[in-house]
Amino acid sequence: MKRWRDLPVDALLPPKTVLDAVEMAVIVCDRFGNVLYTNAFTETLLGFGGPEYIGRSWLSLGVAEEDHEQAKDLGRRVLRGAVWEGTFCNVRADGSTIYTRAYAVPLRHPSGGIEGIVIFGREALRSNQRDQDRYGLMERVGERLAASLELPQTLRRVADTLVPQFADHCFIDLFSGDKLVRRVSRHAGTWTPPPGTWADPGEVVEYPPGHFNAKAMARRDAVLIEDVVADYIKAPTPASKRLAEEVGVTSIISAPLLARGELLGVMSLALSGVTVRPDPHYDGFDRDLVGAIASRVALAIDNAMLFEEERETALAFQKYLLPGDRPPALDGLEIAWRYEPARPLESHGQGIQTQVGGDWYDVIPLSAGRVGLVIGDVEGRGARAAAVMGQLRAALRAFAQDDKPPADILTKLDEWVRTMSTPVRSGAPEGEETPLVSVTYFVYDAWSRILSFANAGHQPPLLVLDGEVGELEATGRGAMLGVRQPGLGGDIRYEEETRELPPGSTLVLYTDGLIERRPKEDGDHHSREEARELLYEAVRKAARGGVEAIANAAYEAVPGDIDDDVAIVVVRTAPSRLHVEERTFPAEPIMVSEARRLAAETFADWGMLDEQSELACLLVSEVVTNVVLHAANTPAPRREFVLEGALGLDGPGGFEDTWDLPDLRRREPVTKEFTLRLRRGEKAVWVEVLDKDMRLPRIRSAGETDEGGRGLYLVDQLAARWGSRPTSDGKAVWFEIPLKSS
């Protein structure tokens, strides 16, 4: 008999025939990781392979994204001449997950130089090295489960990890109070159980005594049913038992989910006729492996549940610090808003945070139908930022009720923010404890269409007009609140600006989380300029739609997970003028009746009920009378021009010549006026009386014998709301009367 090496060359098996017959994936790559060759079993194992993959990166053969860094480490080590061994998670072409044990060696040229990499792969736990594979596999499963802190995603990853590589069916039941609820029901391929057989996710399940899941929870240890046919098993319902027989369930492992000594639920795996396997039965090794996996699964679920509870608490805390889900109904404005917290920071590799932040917005009803609009952002994130935000919102709402100009409001808010500074902790960076806040405060008058605003370091809003999108014109951004530290000199001034908004114009207010870095599909990130262009384009396309459509378009404009929370407020002005009547009268007692007559005629034209009109006219008389009386009792300022002889000149006035000068010491009559302004809204009528007296009115207690002093008391008792505010040249007294339908 001839020896093997003495056979003729044409009698030897070709290398390709040998490699294609090997039940192990063989992948040959060049120095850059590009595929030069794959054998036939590569496609069988991974679902990818063949001539079309030649020249492509070997990562395209289904290597899971979370293992790309590990793959780079493989390349670095092997190209230095070392050998690499480890476990990969691969996603097959059909979307299923499989764990492979990989062994990589250098591909050397006859001269000794390294020209590439040869990778050998096989399915983990499907060889005689199961004990060796177990440690690498457990490490990979733990890493995969630890990659998420959101419970639904964690449960989904558990199912993807176990089906179809370890099981044809995976069930996870978790306790909700004292009830066991099905949370996962995952099956190999596209097979699904018929309705009314096996419990669906969300349904309560009850296991009879002696059931394998009941035993696992009672014993707090994994239970193996190696051969279902040989062993009689109990089932929750006859329908579930019939389905198990029809689908051909062959073997089952049930493992309790234990974390911190508490029983969270139970996980069960089953093999059946849904897939074809060489050995469709579990053994003792599989039971121990699944028990170990269940420990990691329970820990991941427990962490996710704790994090979910913490996150829900934090989000609820923040939600109640912000306005409600629905914007208020305001005259002359359509409003929509959105708030979305960022995803947990752990998904971006920055540790575990709940991601509540300091973004906030508000819509504040002011006097005579005017509206305050706020958009702001507290620097930083977490519970402290949310707490600062809540205090800021409450403070701004209180300051806004003074009806002072926006610049004055921001100045006052800046002073208040600086009082929030606490002593710097030992070792903390300087200024860490002082909040920094960007905010813009707007005041809009829907009847005059005048928008007044002041900015403290916030990006300007978008202005949408006739389908075109741009930024609201502003001369400056101002400094953020809290920039000037306590105890430092200097002052920060906020500039107030005024714009008239055309009918039907739209403002889009937003925080910078909307245009912050977002991941692209290639792993890069959008720049702020790119994100802003995407935002402009999205708003432009939705500009003809309603405010809700614009808010949705703005939020979805930039793809990718957000790294910071996002607040959006969209406001649109009315397309037509609102009802308003205004006239100026001399501040004389006889004009009280004229003002009342104007009010009565206007209210009649507006269709007010007689009883409402009479009440409103009564209050008009009281407020106008109050203004006229105070105007009559206000002394006119004395205007004198005194010529002193301090220069030592001749003459009685210190001049040589006689000057013909008027008697400047004489009081000149001053014409005093007041303006009556009537405004009609959808649900209320507002009355304003404006004059040039700077003194704000107040209610005083009138004695029993006093003839006056009760006018403002009547206004306070009969009007829905009333108040006064300073104006640029005096004051305005206003009150509100609700409209009732007939």
XYZ file of C-alpha atoms in Angstrom:
742
model
C 0.000 0.000 0.000
C 1.346 3.395 -0.966
C 1.804 6.092 1.567
C -0.286 9.270 1.281
C 2.650 11.398 0.182
C 3.540 8.886 -2.543
C 0.128 9.303 -4.283
C 0.085 11.258 -7.559
C -0.865 14.927 -7.293
C -4.156 14.499 -9.133
C -5.262 11.948 -6.557
C -5.080 14.459 -3.665
C -8.222 16.273 -2.518
C -8.265 19.904 -3.722
C -8.013 22.389 -0.822
C -11.384 23.959 -1.699
C -13.081 20.565 -1.448
C -11.570 20.019 1.971
C -12.447 23.480 3.268
C -16.026 23.291 1.993
C -16.503 19.934 3.702
C -15.285 21.206 7.080
C -18.137 22.016 9.500
C -16.371 25.158 10.599
C -16.466 28.624 9.080
C -13.189 29.630 7.439
C -12.718 33.306 6.576
C -9.536 34.675 4.988
C -8.997 38.460 5.079
C -6.284 40.834 3.927
C -4.481 43.210 6.278
C -7.374 45.678 6.051
C -10.046 43.176 7.068
C -11.454 42.727 3.566
C -12.725 39.222 2.750
C -10.567 37.192 0.331
C -12.269 33.810 0.820
C -15.114 32.131 2.719
C -15.874 28.430 2.682
C -19.349 26.987 2.142
C -20.022 26.425 5.863
C -19.610 30.140 6.570
C -22.940 30.855 4.936
C -24.524 27.857 6.708
C -23.343 29.063 10.103
C -23.710 32.838 9.777
C -26.247 33.239 7.004
C -23.777 35.400 5.076
C -21.060 34.415 2.647
C -20.357 33.586 -0.975
C -18.685 35.397 -3.870
C -20.679 38.620 -3.378
C -18.894 39.227 -0.055
C -15.386 39.054 -1.540
C -13.740 42.442 -1.069
C -16.111 43.546 1.658
C -15.244 43.948 5.341
C -15.533 40.731 7.301
C -17.725 42.661 9.766
C -20.441 42.497 7.098
C -20.708 38.758 7.783
C -23.158 39.445 10.608
C -20.851 40.590 13.424
C -23.109 42.393 15.923
C -22.482 46.106 16.264
C -21.529 45.832 19.915
C -18.689 43.470 18.932
C -17.091 45.732 16.340
C -14.564 47.046 18.851
C -13.687 43.466 19.791
C -13.210 42.705 16.087
C -10.787 45.611 15.778
C -8.827 44.223 18.730
C -8.683 40.859 16.923
C -7.147 42.539 13.865
C -4.600 44.522 15.848
C -3.357 41.512 17.788
C -3.211 39.045 14.895
C -1.409 41.484 12.588
C 1.263 41.765 15.276
C 1.748 38.002 15.036
C -0.349 36.899 18.011
C -3.216 34.406 18.126
C -6.700 35.543 19.165
C -9.554 33.499 20.620
C -12.958 34.682 21.814
C -16.725 34.656 21.451
C -18.691 36.782 18.992
C -22.360 37.612 18.790
C -23.525 37.314 15.186
C -26.829 38.436 13.714
C -27.907 36.132 10.898
C -29.549 37.229 7.685
C -32.967 36.255 9.099
C -32.401 38.467 12.156
C -31.762 35.649 14.614
C -28.762 35.715 16.938
C -26.034 33.102 17.230
C -22.909 33.009 19.371
C -19.756 31.768 17.666
C -16.421 30.790 19.065
C -13.709 32.349 16.903
C -10.016 31.446 16.544
C -7.835 33.800 14.481
C -4.243 33.327 13.291
C -1.913 35.327 11.015
C -1.779 34.559 7.282
C 1.921 34.553 6.500
C 3.779 34.902 3.217
C 6.498 32.296 2.541
C 8.947 35.066 3.322
C 7.495 35.319 6.846
C 5.613 38.574 6.481
C 1.999 38.795 7.634
C -0.327 39.366 4.696
C -3.676 38.859 6.355
C -5.838 37.036 8.870
C -7.449 33.597 8.900
C -10.518 33.236 11.148
C -12.034 29.900 12.118
C -15.522 29.937 13.636
C -17.953 27.409 15.032
C -21.187 27.548 16.970
C -20.543 27.898 20.664
C -21.446 24.880 22.813
C -21.710 22.599 19.799
C -18.423 20.799 20.233
C -16.496 18.810 22.791
C -15.146 22.066 24.261
C -18.408 23.094 25.879
C -16.826 23.697 29.272
C -14.224 25.955 27.717
C -16.873 27.789 25.677
C -19.097 28.319 28.672
C -16.926 31.000 30.296
C -16.524 33.063 27.147
C -20.211 32.721 26.354
C -21.300 33.764 29.843
C -19.093 36.831 29.604
C -20.623 37.784 26.258
C -24.183 37.229 27.465
C -23.481 39.398 30.499
C -22.061 42.175 28.332
C -25.037 42.029 25.988
C -27.586 42.180 28.787
C -25.719 44.990 30.541
C -25.947 47.143 27.411
C -29.407 48.443 28.330
C -31.191 49.761 31.385
C -34.635 49.968 29.830
C -36.780 46.999 30.787
C -38.457 46.333 27.395
C -35.114 46.489 25.616
C -33.492 44.272 28.241
C -36.210 41.645 27.872
C -35.920 41.835 24.104
C -32.171 41.262 24.306
C -32.711 38.276 26.577
C -35.017 36.693 23.999
C -32.639 37.523 21.126
C -29.791 35.947 23.070
C -31.541 32.657 23.766
C -33.664 32.105 20.638
C -32.912 30.244 18.398
C -29.400 29.275 19.499
C -30.394 27.774 22.845
C -34.132 27.320 22.505
C -37.060 27.247 20.122
C -39.305 28.914 22.697
C -38.488 31.410 25.447
C -40.931 32.585 28.110
C -40.293 35.129 30.869
C -42.889 35.759 33.577
C -42.382 38.543 36.130
C -44.262 39.324 39.301
C -46.446 42.413 39.366
C -47.568 42.593 42.955
C -48.705 39.077 43.830
C -49.574 38.141 40.238
C -47.319 36.542 37.670
C -47.499 38.342 34.309
C -46.149 37.056 30.992
C -43.598 39.577 29.713
C -41.817 37.621 26.959
C -43.101 34.991 24.528
C -40.491 34.486 21.826
C -40.327 31.668 19.277
C -37.903 30.527 16.579
C -38.475 31.675 13.028
C -41.898 33.053 12.235
C -43.858 30.502 14.246
C -46.381 31.930 16.720
C -48.772 30.108 19.059
C -52.467 30.228 18.132
C -54.618 32.562 20.250
C -55.981 31.043 23.438
C -53.180 28.486 23.838
C -49.967 29.800 25.361
C -50.281 33.071 27.271
C -49.451 36.276 25.391
C -47.352 39.113 26.855
C -49.389 41.113 29.329
C -51.592 38.209 30.417
C -51.622 36.850 33.960
C -50.397 33.242 34.193
C -51.045 30.678 36.924
C -49.099 27.438 37.170
C -50.633 24.381 38.885
C -48.711 22.653 41.680
C -46.124 20.322 40.219
C -45.642 22.375 37.061
C -41.955 22.758 36.183
C -42.122 26.571 36.558
C -43.803 26.221 39.944
C -41.087 23.754 41.007
C -38.299 26.100 39.854
C -39.739 29.002 41.826
C -40.385 26.866 44.913
C -36.930 25.260 44.868
C -35.220 28.461 43.664
C -33.149 26.306 41.358
C -33.190 25.350 37.691
C -35.400 22.389 36.745
C -34.624 20.126 33.767
C -37.127 17.990 31.863
C -34.792 16.101 29.576
C -37.470 14.164 27.699
C -41.018 15.545 27.708
C -42.405 12.360 26.108
C -41.054 10.153 28.859
C -42.047 12.522 31.679
C -45.631 13.436 32.400
C -45.841 17.205 32.855
C -48.693 19.344 34.070
C -49.909 22.278 32.003
C -51.761 25.481 32.990
C -54.619 24.719 30.578
C -55.681 21.797 28.358
C -55.226 24.041 25.297
C -51.611 24.777 26.184
C -50.931 21.060 26.701
C -52.455 20.158 23.324
C -50.331 22.789 21.585
C -47.173 21.454 23.243
C -47.978 18.023 21.870
C -48.801 19.349 18.399
C -45.625 21.402 18.098
C -43.564 18.514 19.428
C -41.965 19.977 22.567
C -39.103 17.613 23.438
C -37.171 19.176 26.324
C -37.598 22.022 28.829
C -35.447 23.977 31.276
C -37.048 26.282 33.821
C -34.956 28.676 35.939
C -36.045 31.114 38.660
C -35.075 34.779 38.309
C -33.471 35.770 41.607
C -31.891 39.135 42.412
C -30.856 40.483 45.813
C -32.536 37.487 47.407
C -35.928 38.291 45.883
C -37.843 36.158 43.406
C -38.618 38.337 40.376
C -40.229 35.614 38.278
C -39.308 32.605 36.168
C -37.745 31.945 32.765
C -38.393 28.783 30.760
C -36.787 27.503 27.556
C -38.060 24.675 25.355
C -36.919 22.708 22.322
C -39.489 21.455 19.823
C -40.072 20.468 16.240
C -40.125 24.103 15.107
C -36.448 23.733 14.136
C -34.314 20.775 13.146
C -31.492 20.070 15.583
C -29.028 17.159 15.815
C -30.066 16.544 19.421
C -33.345 18.222 20.453
C -32.833 17.525 24.151
C -31.244 19.414 27.007
C -28.843 17.765 29.436
C -27.354 18.549 32.832
C -24.727 20.843 31.341
C -27.438 22.885 29.610
C -29.384 23.125 32.869
C -26.345 24.525 34.703
C -25.628 26.925 31.856
C -29.212 28.208 31.708
C -29.232 28.552 35.497
C -26.104 30.706 35.302
C -27.586 32.736 32.448
C -30.788 33.193 34.462
C -28.751 34.761 37.274
C -27.392 37.346 34.870
C -30.794 37.837 33.297
C -32.344 38.421 36.728
C -29.654 40.955 37.608
C -30.185 42.784 34.315
C -33.968 42.778 34.815
C -33.634 43.972 38.406
C -31.329 46.814 37.364
C -33.696 47.741 34.552
C -36.720 47.690 36.862
C -34.952 49.816 39.467
C -33.764 52.239 36.829
C -37.221 52.353 35.253
C -38.777 53.142 38.613
C -36.205 55.852 39.286
C -36.637 57.281 35.802
C -40.440 57.300 36.044
C -40.206 59.064 39.400
C -37.817 61.654 38.019
C -39.871 62.188 34.878
C -43.069 62.487 36.907
C -41.306 65.029 39.119
C -40.255 67.015 36.062
C -43.599 66.605 34.327
C -45.448 68.181 37.231
C -42.996 71.079 37.220
C -43.923 71.825 33.600
C -47.296 72.930 32.174
C -49.944 70.310 31.497
C -50.305 68.225 28.381
C -52.678 70.672 26.703
C -51.864 74.354 26.116
C -54.428 76.866 27.422
C -56.969 78.364 25.019
C -55.889 81.976 24.434
C -57.338 84.676 22.222
C -55.386 85.369 19.060
C -52.980 82.445 19.453
C -52.766 78.787 18.489
C -50.263 76.924 20.666
C -48.643 73.490 20.590
C -45.761 72.234 22.670
C -43.547 69.188 23.041
C -41.217 67.992 25.758
C -39.062 64.896 25.389
C -36.391 63.792 27.884
C -33.203 62.338 26.468
C -32.645 58.607 26.470
C -30.605 57.284 29.418
C -26.988 58.339 29.143
C -25.801 54.751 29.538
C -26.818 54.147 25.941
C -24.137 56.658 24.995
C -21.436 55.174 27.197
C -21.528 57.956 29.787
C -22.687 56.038 32.817
C -26.146 55.721 34.328
C -28.305 58.823 34.571
C -32.034 59.329 34.488
C -31.645 62.150 31.981
C -34.155 64.552 33.459
C -32.972 68.031 32.715
C -33.602 71.716 33.131
C -35.425 72.556 29.887
C -38.676 74.344 30.493
C -41.367 76.344 28.777
C -44.442 78.187 29.892
C -47.419 80.204 28.683
C -48.558 82.796 31.226
C -51.876 84.708 30.945
C -51.256 88.386 31.722
C -53.425 91.475 32.037
C -56.063 92.372 29.466
C -55.548 89.208 27.396
C -51.806 89.669 26.913
C -49.677 86.517 27.098
C -46.198 85.765 28.431
C -44.202 83.087 26.572
C -41.091 81.482 28.060
C -38.479 79.076 26.752
C -35.411 78.270 28.842
C -32.725 75.759 29.739
C -30.825 75.221 32.988
C -27.264 74.137 32.290
C -26.550 70.545 33.278
C -28.874 67.610 33.799
C -30.217 65.446 36.561
C -32.444 66.084 39.546
C -30.693 69.330 40.546
C -31.232 70.882 37.114
C -34.901 69.869 37.241
C -35.273 71.332 40.742
C -33.680 74.627 39.670
C -35.969 74.660 36.646
C -39.035 74.245 38.839
C -38.001 77.133 41.057
C -37.248 79.316 38.047
C -40.627 78.648 36.483
C -42.432 79.522 39.716
C -40.346 82.676 40.205
C -40.838 83.855 36.629
C -44.583 83.312 36.875
C -44.645 85.430 40.028
C -42.494 88.179 38.524
C -44.585 88.198 35.341
C -47.720 89.120 37.277
C -46.160 92.545 37.935
C -46.641 93.193 34.200
C -43.269 94.839 33.920
C -41.310 94.902 30.649
C -39.478 91.665 29.697
C -36.035 93.221 30.241
C -36.970 94.188 33.797
C -38.323 90.693 34.419
C -35.054 89.069 33.285
C -32.999 91.477 35.393
C -35.038 90.563 38.443
C -34.805 86.853 37.585
C -31.023 87.128 37.211
C -30.761 88.636 40.685
C -32.895 85.816 42.025
C -30.802 83.127 40.273
C -27.632 84.482 41.854
C -29.159 84.082 45.296
C -29.515 80.348 44.578
C -25.735 79.908 44.608
C -24.499 77.668 47.421
C -20.940 77.365 48.794
C -18.647 75.397 46.510
C -17.951 71.919 47.824
C -14.404 70.999 48.717
C -12.550 69.884 45.616
C -15.334 70.964 43.246
C -14.516 73.247 40.329
C -15.094 76.940 40.892
C -18.653 78.096 40.287
C -20.096 74.608 40.021
C -22.860 75.398 42.475
C -24.153 78.472 40.640
C -26.883 77.688 38.102
C -26.434 79.019 34.575
C -29.658 79.537 32.694
C -30.513 80.596 29.164
C -34.009 81.980 28.735
C -36.064 84.225 26.470
C -39.175 85.940 27.789
C -41.798 87.209 25.344
C -44.937 89.273 25.916
C -47.477 89.210 23.098
C -50.495 91.462 22.709
C -52.862 89.730 20.278
C -54.961 92.907 19.701
C -52.038 95.136 18.702
C -49.897 92.190 17.390
C -46.909 93.645 19.237
C -44.311 91.166 20.519
C -41.901 92.437 23.175
C -39.042 90.265 24.316
C -35.680 90.116 26.058
C -33.084 87.376 25.723
C -30.633 85.897 28.200
C -28.280 83.730 26.144
C -30.922 81.620 24.385
C -30.990 80.890 20.651
C -33.571 82.973 18.788
C -36.809 81.315 17.717
C -37.766 80.538 14.154
C -40.207 82.860 12.417
C -42.450 81.243 9.788
C -44.160 83.712 7.474
C -45.895 82.900 4.187
C -44.228 79.485 4.075
C -40.707 80.909 4.504
C -38.593 80.102 7.545
C -36.025 82.363 9.179
C -34.950 83.552 12.600
C -36.797 86.222 14.522
C -34.731 89.350 14.041
C -32.917 90.290 17.242
C -29.986 92.589 17.935
C -28.327 90.420 20.588
C -28.582 87.315 22.732
C -27.632 88.819 26.086
C -25.819 87.036 28.905
C -27.103 83.889 30.588
C -28.719 84.241 33.982
C -26.237 83.575 36.767
C -23.133 84.469 34.737
C -22.186 87.257 37.126
C -21.201 85.498 40.315
C -22.334 86.757 43.734
C -20.042 89.411 45.152
C -18.623 90.494 41.791
C -19.059 94.028 40.566
C -20.589 95.174 37.336
C -24.054 94.828 36.017
C -25.683 92.894 33.211
C -28.271 94.712 31.176
C -30.888 92.945 29.118
C -32.082 94.722 26.022
C -35.755 94.830 25.257
C -36.874 94.572 21.646
C -40.250 94.971 19.969
C -41.593 93.466 16.762
C -44.993 93.529 15.115
C -46.041 90.064 13.986
C -48.030 89.905 10.743
C -51.329 87.990 10.720
C -50.878 84.219 10.568
C -47.175 84.271 11.410
C -45.700 81.406 13.436
C -42.944 81.321 16.048
C -41.060 78.112 16.855
C -39.355 78.311 20.247
C -36.961 75.490 21.125
C -34.097 74.472 23.396
C -30.665 73.474 22.129
C -31.277 69.756 22.704
C -33.149 69.826 19.394
C -30.004 70.689 17.416
C -27.332 69.177 19.657
C -25.118 66.399 18.300
C -27.123 63.489 16.957
C -25.559 60.232 15.736
C -25.580 59.464 12.005
C -25.832 55.989 10.535
C -22.083 55.983 9.798
C -21.242 56.649 13.459
C -20.436 60.335 12.932
C -22.581 63.145 14.352
C -24.554 66.013 12.856
C -23.013 69.419 13.514
C -25.192 72.216 14.892
C -25.200 73.860 11.469
C -26.322 70.644 9.777
C -28.987 70.074 12.433
C -30.236 73.645 12.059
C -30.553 73.232 8.290
C -32.502 70.000 8.798
C -34.768 71.836 11.248
C -35.364 74.700 8.806
C -36.220 72.298 6.008
C -38.609 70.230 8.153
C -40.437 73.322 9.430
C -40.603 74.732 5.903
C -42.311 71.579 4.641
C -44.853 71.661 7.485
C -45.358 75.442 7.452
C -48.759 75.248 5.756
C -50.043 72.798 8.345
C -51.277 73.389 11.869
C -49.174 74.115 14.931
C -49.265 70.453 15.984
C -47.877 69.408 12.603
C -45.097 71.985 12.869
C -44.214 70.849 16.403
C -44.023 67.221 15.248
C -41.948 68.149 12.206
C -39.527 70.173 14.325
C -39.074 67.342 16.804
C -38.484 64.745 14.102
C -36.307 66.990 11.928
C -32.939 65.691 13.109
C -32.621 61.873 13.201
C -30.839 59.961 15.965
C -31.091 59.684 19.741
C -31.070 62.979 21.617
C -28.284 63.602 24.132
C -30.217 66.344 25.910
C -33.862 66.921 26.664
C -35.889 68.920 24.155
C -38.608 71.527 24.654
C -40.538 73.002 21.714
C -43.291 75.636 21.732
C -45.074 76.629 18.513
C -47.354 79.694 18.513
C -49.320 81.085 15.579
C -50.987 84.490 15.518
C -54.592 85.007 14.435
C -55.177 85.599 10.706
C -57.578 88.514 11.377
C -57.850 91.435 13.764
C -59.534 90.939 17.124
C -62.376 93.177 18.344
C -61.077 96.317 20.063
C -62.478 99.813 20.689
C -60.372 102.672 22.058
C -60.937 106.391 22.722
C -59.180 109.125 24.665
C -61.129 111.544 26.891
C -60.206 114.624 28.924
C -59.866 113.749 32.605
C -63.000 115.656 33.639
C -65.956 114.418 35.716
C -68.381 114.933 32.849
C -66.436 112.434 30.777
C -67.395 109.565 33.096
C -70.801 109.341 31.482
C -69.275 109.618 28.005
C -66.937 106.724 28.744
C -69.845 104.700 30.046
C -71.886 105.478 26.942
C -69.038 104.314 24.691
C -68.757 101.095 26.681
C -72.499 100.421 26.524
C -72.629 100.966 22.750
C -69.602 98.770 22.153
C -70.880 95.966 24.360
C -74.208 96.055 22.537
C -72.444 95.792 19.184
C -70.532 92.784 20.495
C -73.756 91.031 21.479
C -73.165 90.924 25.239
C -76.075 89.963 27.457
C -77.784 92.921 29.143
C -76.818 91.808 32.639
C -73.185 91.423 31.626
C -73.159 94.755 29.845
C -74.679 96.547 32.842
C -72.124 94.999 35.181
C -69.245 95.930 32.881
C -70.543 99.504 32.483
C -70.842 99.867 36.257
C -67.220 98.853 36.692
C -66.164 101.167 33.841
C -67.778 104.049 35.740
C -65.985 103.141 38.962
C -62.539 102.832 37.370
C -62.917 105.992 35.248
C -64.220 107.946 38.240
C -61.217 106.826 40.258
C -58.864 108.002 37.496
C -60.633 111.376 37.093
C -60.667 112.089 40.813
C -56.981 111.356 41.224
C -56.165 113.369 38.127
C -58.068 116.364 39.540
C -56.341 116.078 42.909
C -52.843 115.813 41.471
C -51.064 119.152 41.712
C -49.481 120.375 38.523
C -45.721 120.670 38.741
C -44.383 124.201 39.387
C -42.209 125.361 36.545
C -39.810 128.195 37.598
C -36.754 129.738 36.054
C -34.657 131.513 38.718
C -32.000 133.971 37.568
C -29.244 134.201 40.115
C -26.656 136.962 40.298
C -23.816 134.711 41.127
C -21.829 135.911 38.130
C -21.558 139.398 39.668
C -23.290 141.170 36.788
C -25.317 144.337 37.085
C -29.060 144.528 37.055
C -31.740 142.890 39.136
C -31.347 139.575 37.429
C -27.588 139.687 37.111
C -27.603 141.117 33.555
C -26.767 144.630 32.369
C -29.685 144.887 29.954
C -33.333 144.491 30.649
C -34.791 141.258 29.252
C -38.434 140.862 28.304
C -39.030 137.435 29.896
C -42.364 135.784 30.650
C -43.372 135.187 34.201
C -41.951 131.663 34.486
C -43.181 131.313 38.038
C -46.792 131.248 36.848
C -48.521 127.863 36.816
C -49.484 126.747 33.336
C -52.639 124.677 32.874
C -51.883 121.016 32.098
C -54.357 119.053 29.983
C -54.952 115.630 31.561
C -56.404 112.729 29.679
C -57.315 109.093 30.058
C -57.847 106.383 27.460
C -60.591 103.772 27.600
C -59.708 100.571 25.746
C -62.234 97.751 25.331
C -61.205 94.286 24.130
C -63.374 91.329 23.255
C -62.122 87.757 23.393
C -63.853 84.458 22.835
C -64.690 83.922 26.497
C -64.134 87.299 28.158
C -64.148 91.077 27.760
C -61.254 93.170 29.048
C -61.494 96.831 29.987
C -58.401 99.006 30.353
C -58.207 102.601 31.542
C -54.861 104.256 30.874
C -53.618 107.606 32.195
C -50.329 109.384 32.792
C -50.403 109.187 36.589
C -47.599 106.915 37.803
C -49.327 106.057 41.071
C -50.834 102.557 41.097
C -54.283 102.207 42.724
C -54.922 100.129 45.792
C -57.996 99.056 47.702
C -58.494 100.909 50.951
C -60.916 100.300 53.771
C -63.660 102.921 53.707
C -65.362 103.940 56.946
C -69.123 103.721 57.475
C -69.565 107.486 57.065
C -67.102 107.894 54.171
C -68.705 109.015 50.930
C -66.082 107.394 48.674
C -63.357 104.805 48.701
C -65.468 101.848 47.625
C -64.962 101.891 43.850
C -62.017 99.496 43.646
C -63.648 97.314 46.279
C -66.613 96.850 43.917
C -64.258 96.060 41.043
C -62.470 93.496 43.180
C -65.729 91.825 44.186
C -67.547 91.843 40.847
C -64.815 91.343 38.202
C -63.293 87.956 37.452
C -59.836 89.519 37.675
C -58.471 93.020 37.940
C -55.159 94.732 38.379
C -52.885 97.532 37.323
C -49.576 97.745 35.566
C -47.047 100.468 34.867
C -46.711 101.709 31.293
C -43.956 103.705 29.641
C -45.745 107.003 30.421
C -48.116 106.176 33.270
C -50.277 103.238 34.280
C -53.141 101.045 33.142
C -55.971 99.752 35.339
C -57.789 96.736 33.911
C -60.479 94.221 34.746
C -61.965 91.113 33.133
C -65.621 90.131 32.731
C -66.379 86.554 31.572
C -68.782 86.194 28.667
C -71.822 83.978 29.179
C -73.767 82.426 26.342
C -77.460 83.288 26.112
